[in-house]
Short mmCIF file of C-alpha atoms in Angstrom, two decimals:
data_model
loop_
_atom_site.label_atom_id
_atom_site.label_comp_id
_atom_site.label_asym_id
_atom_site.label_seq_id
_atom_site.Cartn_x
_atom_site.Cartn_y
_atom_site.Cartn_z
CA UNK A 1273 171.92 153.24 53.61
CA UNK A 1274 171.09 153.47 57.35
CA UNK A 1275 173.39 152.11 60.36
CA UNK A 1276 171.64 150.37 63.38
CA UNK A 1277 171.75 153.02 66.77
CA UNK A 1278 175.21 153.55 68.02
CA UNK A 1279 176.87 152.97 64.82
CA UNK A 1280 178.51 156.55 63.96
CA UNK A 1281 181.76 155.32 62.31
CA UNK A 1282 180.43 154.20 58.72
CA UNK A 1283 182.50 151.47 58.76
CA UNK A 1284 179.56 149.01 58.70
CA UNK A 1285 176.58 150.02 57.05
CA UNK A 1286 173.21 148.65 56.47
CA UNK A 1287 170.71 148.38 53.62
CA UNK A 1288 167.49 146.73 53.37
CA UNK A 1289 165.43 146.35 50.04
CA UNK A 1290 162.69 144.07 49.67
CA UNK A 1291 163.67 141.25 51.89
CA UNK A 1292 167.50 141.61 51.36
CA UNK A 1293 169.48 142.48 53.66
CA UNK A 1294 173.12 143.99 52.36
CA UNK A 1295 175.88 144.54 55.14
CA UNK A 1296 178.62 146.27 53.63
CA UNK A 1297 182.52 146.10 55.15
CA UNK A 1298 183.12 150.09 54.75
CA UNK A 1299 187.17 150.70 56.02
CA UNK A 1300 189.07 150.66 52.96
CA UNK A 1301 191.78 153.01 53.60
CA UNK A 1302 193.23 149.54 56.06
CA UNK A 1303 191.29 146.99 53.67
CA UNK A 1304 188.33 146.41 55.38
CA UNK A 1305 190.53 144.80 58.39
CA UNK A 1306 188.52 144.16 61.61
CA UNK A 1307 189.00 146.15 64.75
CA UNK A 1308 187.34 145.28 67.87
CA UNK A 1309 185.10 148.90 67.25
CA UNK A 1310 184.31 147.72 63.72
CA UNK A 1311 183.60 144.04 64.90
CA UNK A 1312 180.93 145.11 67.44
CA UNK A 1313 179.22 147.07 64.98
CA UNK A 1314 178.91 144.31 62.65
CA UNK A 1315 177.28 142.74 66.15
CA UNK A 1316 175.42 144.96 66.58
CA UNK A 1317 174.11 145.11 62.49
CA UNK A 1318 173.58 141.57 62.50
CA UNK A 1319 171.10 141.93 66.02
CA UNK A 1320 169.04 144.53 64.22
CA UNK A 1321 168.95 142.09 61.19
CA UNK A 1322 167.38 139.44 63.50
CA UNK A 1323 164.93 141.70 64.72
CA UNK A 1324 163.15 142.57 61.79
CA UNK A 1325 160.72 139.96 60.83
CA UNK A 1326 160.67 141.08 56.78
CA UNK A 1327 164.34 140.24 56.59
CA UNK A 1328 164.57 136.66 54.59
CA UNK A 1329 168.34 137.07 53.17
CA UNK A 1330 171.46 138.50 54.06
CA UNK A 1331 174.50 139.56 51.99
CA UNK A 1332 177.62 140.78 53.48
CA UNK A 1333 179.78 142.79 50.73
CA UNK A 1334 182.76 145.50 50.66
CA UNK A 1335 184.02 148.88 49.54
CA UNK A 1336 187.50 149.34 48.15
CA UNK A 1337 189.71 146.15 46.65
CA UNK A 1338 189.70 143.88 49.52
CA UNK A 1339 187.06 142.06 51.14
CA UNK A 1340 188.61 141.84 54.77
CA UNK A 1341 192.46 142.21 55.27
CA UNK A 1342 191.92 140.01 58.42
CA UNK A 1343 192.43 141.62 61.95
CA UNK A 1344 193.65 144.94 62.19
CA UNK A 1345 197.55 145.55 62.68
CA UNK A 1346 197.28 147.39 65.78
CA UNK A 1347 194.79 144.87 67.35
CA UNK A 1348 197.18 141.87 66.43
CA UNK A 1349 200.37 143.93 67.57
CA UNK A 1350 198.76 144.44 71.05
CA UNK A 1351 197.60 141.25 71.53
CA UNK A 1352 201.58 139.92 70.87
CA UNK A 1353 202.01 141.99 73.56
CA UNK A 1354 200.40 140.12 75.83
CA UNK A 1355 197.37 137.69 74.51
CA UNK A 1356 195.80 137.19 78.05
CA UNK A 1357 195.42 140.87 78.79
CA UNK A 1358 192.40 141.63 79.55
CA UNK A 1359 191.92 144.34 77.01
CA UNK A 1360 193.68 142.50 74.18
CA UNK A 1361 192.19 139.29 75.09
CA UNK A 1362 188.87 141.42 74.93
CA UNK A 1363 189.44 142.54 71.57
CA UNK A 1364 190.35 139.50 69.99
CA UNK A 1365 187.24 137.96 71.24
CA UNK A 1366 185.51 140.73 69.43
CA UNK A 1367 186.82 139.65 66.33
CA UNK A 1368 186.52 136.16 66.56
CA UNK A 1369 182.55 137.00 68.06
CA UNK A 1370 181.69 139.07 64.72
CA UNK A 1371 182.03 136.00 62.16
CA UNK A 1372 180.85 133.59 64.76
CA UNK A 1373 177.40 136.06 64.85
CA UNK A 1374 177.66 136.03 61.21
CA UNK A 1375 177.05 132.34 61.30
CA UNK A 1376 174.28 132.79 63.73
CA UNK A 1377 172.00 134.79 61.55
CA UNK A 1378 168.50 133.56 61.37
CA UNK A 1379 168.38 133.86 57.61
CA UNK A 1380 170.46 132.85 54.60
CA UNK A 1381 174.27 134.73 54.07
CA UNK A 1382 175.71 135.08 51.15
CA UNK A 1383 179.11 136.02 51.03
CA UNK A 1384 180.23 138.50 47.70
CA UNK A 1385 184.05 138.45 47.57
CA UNK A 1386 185.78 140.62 45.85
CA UNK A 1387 189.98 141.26 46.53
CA UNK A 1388 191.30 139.87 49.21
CA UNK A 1389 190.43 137.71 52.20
CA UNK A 1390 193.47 137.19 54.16
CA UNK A 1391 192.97 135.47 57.86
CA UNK A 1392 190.22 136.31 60.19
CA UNK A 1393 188.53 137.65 56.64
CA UNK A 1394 188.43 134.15 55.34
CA UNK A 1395 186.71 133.13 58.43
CA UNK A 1396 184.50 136.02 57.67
CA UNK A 1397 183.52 134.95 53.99
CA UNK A 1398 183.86 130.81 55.79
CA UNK A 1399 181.11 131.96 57.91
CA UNK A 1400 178.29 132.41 55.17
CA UNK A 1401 176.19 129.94 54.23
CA UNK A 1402 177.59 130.62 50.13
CA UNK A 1403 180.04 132.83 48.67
CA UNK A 1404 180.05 134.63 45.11
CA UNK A 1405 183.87 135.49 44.31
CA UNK A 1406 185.30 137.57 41.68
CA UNK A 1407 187.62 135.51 39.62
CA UNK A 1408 190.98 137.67 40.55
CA UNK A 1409 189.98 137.20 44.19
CA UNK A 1410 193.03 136.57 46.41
CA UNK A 1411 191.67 133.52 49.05
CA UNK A 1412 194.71 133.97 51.93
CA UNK A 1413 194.20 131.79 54.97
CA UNK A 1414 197.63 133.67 56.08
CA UNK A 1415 197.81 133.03 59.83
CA UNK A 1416 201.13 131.18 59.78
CA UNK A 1417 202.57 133.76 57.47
CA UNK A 1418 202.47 136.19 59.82
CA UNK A 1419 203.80 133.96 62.32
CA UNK A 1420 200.80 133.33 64.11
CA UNK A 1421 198.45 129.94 64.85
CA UNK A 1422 194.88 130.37 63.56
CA UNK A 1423 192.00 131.57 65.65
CA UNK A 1424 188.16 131.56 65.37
CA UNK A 1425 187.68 127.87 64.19
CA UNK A 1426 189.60 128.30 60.95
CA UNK A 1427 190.30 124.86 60.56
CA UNK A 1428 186.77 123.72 61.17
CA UNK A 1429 185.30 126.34 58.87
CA UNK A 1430 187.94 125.27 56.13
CA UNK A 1431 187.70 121.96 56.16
CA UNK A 1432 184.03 121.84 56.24
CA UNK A 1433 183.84 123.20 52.70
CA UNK A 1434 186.83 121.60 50.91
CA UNK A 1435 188.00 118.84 53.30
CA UNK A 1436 191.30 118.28 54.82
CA UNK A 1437 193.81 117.91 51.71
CA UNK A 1438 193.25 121.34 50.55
CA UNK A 1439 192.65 122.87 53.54
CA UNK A 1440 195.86 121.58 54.85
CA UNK A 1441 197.33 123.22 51.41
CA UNK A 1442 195.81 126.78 52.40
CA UNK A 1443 196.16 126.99 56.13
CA UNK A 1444 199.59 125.35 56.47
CA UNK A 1445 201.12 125.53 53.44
CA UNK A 1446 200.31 129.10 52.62
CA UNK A 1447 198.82 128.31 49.28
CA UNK A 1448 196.43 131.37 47.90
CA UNK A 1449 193.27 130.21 46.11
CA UNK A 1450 191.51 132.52 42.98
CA UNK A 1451 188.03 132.78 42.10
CA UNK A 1452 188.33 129.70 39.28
CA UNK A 1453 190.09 127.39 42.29
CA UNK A 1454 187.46 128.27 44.78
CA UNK A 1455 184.99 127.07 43.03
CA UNK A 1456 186.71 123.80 41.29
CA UNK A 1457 187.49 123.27 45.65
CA UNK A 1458 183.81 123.64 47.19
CA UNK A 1459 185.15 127.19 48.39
CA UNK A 1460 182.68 129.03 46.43
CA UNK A 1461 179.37 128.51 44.27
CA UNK A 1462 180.30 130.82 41.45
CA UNK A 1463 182.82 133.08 39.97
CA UNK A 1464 182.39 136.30 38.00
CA UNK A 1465 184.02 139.35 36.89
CA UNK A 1466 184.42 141.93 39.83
CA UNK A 1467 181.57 143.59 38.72
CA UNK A 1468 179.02 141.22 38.81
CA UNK A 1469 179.74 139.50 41.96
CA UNK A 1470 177.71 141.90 44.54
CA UNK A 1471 174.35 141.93 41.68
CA UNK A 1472 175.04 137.97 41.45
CA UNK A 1473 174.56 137.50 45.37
CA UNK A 1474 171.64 139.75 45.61
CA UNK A 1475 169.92 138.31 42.77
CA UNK A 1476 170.47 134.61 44.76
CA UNK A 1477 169.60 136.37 48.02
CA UNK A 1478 166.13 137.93 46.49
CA UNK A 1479 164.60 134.28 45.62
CA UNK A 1480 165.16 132.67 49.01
CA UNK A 1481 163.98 136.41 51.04
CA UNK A 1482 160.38 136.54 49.09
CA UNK A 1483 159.47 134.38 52.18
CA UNK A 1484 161.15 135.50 54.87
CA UNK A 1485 159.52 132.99 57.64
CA UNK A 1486 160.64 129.97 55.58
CA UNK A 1487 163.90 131.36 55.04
CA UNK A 1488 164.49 131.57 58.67
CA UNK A 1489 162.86 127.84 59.09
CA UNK A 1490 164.94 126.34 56.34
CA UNK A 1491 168.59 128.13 57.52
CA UNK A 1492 167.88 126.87 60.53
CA UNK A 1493 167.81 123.17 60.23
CA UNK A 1494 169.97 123.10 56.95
CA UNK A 1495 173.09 123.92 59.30
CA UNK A 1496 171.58 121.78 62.03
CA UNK A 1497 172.41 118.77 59.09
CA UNK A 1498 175.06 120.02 57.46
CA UNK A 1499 177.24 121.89 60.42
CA UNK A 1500 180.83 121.05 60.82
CA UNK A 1501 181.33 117.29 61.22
CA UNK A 1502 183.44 116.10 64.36
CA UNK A 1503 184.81 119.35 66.72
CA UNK A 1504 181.98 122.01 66.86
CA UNK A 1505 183.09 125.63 65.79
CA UNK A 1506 182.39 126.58 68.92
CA UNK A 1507 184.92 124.06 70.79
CA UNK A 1508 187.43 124.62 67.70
CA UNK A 1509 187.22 128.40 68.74
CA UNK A 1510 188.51 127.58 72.03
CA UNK A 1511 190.59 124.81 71.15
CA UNK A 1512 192.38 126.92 68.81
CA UNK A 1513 192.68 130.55 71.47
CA UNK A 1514 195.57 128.83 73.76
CA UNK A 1515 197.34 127.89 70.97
CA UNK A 1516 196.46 131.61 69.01
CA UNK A 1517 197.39 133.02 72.20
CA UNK A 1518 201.17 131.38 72.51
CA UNK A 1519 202.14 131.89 69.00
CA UNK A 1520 201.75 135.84 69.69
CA UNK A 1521 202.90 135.71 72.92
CA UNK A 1522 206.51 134.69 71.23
CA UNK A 1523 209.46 137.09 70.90
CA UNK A 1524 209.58 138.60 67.21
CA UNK A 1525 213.04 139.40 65.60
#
């Protein structure tokens, strides 16, 4: 595997093969869960993706038993701090930019699930133009849980896929979607067992790369037509930070 320049941490790595693209999430000892640091690499990966002209398929994947825990403890616990600080404000934007990037790939993403996706890693798996999920998958949109409004578009990006009965189940009513549901809900194309998820998406991502310059052409216009419907993501993002940013702002017992 090889990392784009600047990327000494590991915790996103790179791998190109004959078209494809594979991003791996690469943090498991915290779950894959996105700091600012390991959101700008991703940034940064998905840049050097763009740049290369034989690319014609992305997948983004992880190591460990979760796909993405969400945003990182620390990151969330200084932001409750104070949301509008610069620095946590900063950070948080970091987060919310990686997944928004994802989305802005000039090729086809395929999301391979496997564990959990809890919060701003739903958004992350939301992002992709298709997700492959392992049939114990854990599907978490979590934010109220943890006392805290959703960021990055969530509700946009949900409702998108499944439409607003059972998003409303997931993202206010806390209820957590497996690999069988996501699929019977428009969350997902196909299940499998956990390991045959990541060969699934690469085999789907290897018939649309074998022409790289109509991959990008095609991507292109098919979210043109079939982008969220009403709000943009981009004005849900905002719409969404004041309200992110009062809900940590609150006193915690």
């Amino acid at each position: 595997m090889s990392g784009s320049p600047g990327q000494s941490s590991g915790e996103v790595q790179l791998e190109v093969s004959e078209g494809v693209a594979v991003v791996t999430l690469n943090a498991p000892q915290r779950r894959n869960a996105l700091t600012p640091a390991m959101a700008a690499e991703l940034i940064a990966t998905f840049d050097e993706v763009d740049a290369r002209e034989d690319v014609g398929a992305l997948v983004v994947q992880a190591v460990g038993k979760s796909f993405c825990a969400g945003g990182d403890v620390q990151t969330l616990t200084d932001a409750g701090r104070d949301p509008a600080a610069p620095e946590a404000y900063a950070g948080m934007g970091a987060i919310y930019d990686s997944f928004y990037r994802l989305g802005q790939v000039r090729v086809p993403t395929i999301a391979a699930v496997r564990g959990s996706a809890v919060g701003a890693g739903m958004n992350m798996l939301l992002a992709a133009d298709l997700r492959i999920v392992a049939r114990d998958a854990r599907l978490i949109c979590g934010f109220l849980k943890r006392g805290i409004h959703p960021g990055g578009g969530h509700f946009v990006l949900l409702s998108r896929l499944i439409g607003r009965e059972a998003a409303a189940a997931m993202a206010l009513f806390g209820e957590e979607v497996d690999g069988e549901a996501a699929v019977r809900l428009g969350l997902a194309w196909e299940t499998h067992d956990d390991d045959a998820v990541e060969g699934r998406a690469r085999e789907l991502a290897a018939r649309v790369a074998k022409d790289p310059a109509l991959a990008r052409l095609a991507i292109g216009n098919f979210r043109k037509e079939t982008g969220p419907p009403g709000v943009s993501w981009e004005i849900a993002t905002q719409f969404e930070r004041p309200a992110q940013m009062w809900s940590m702002r609150r006193p915690t017992d």
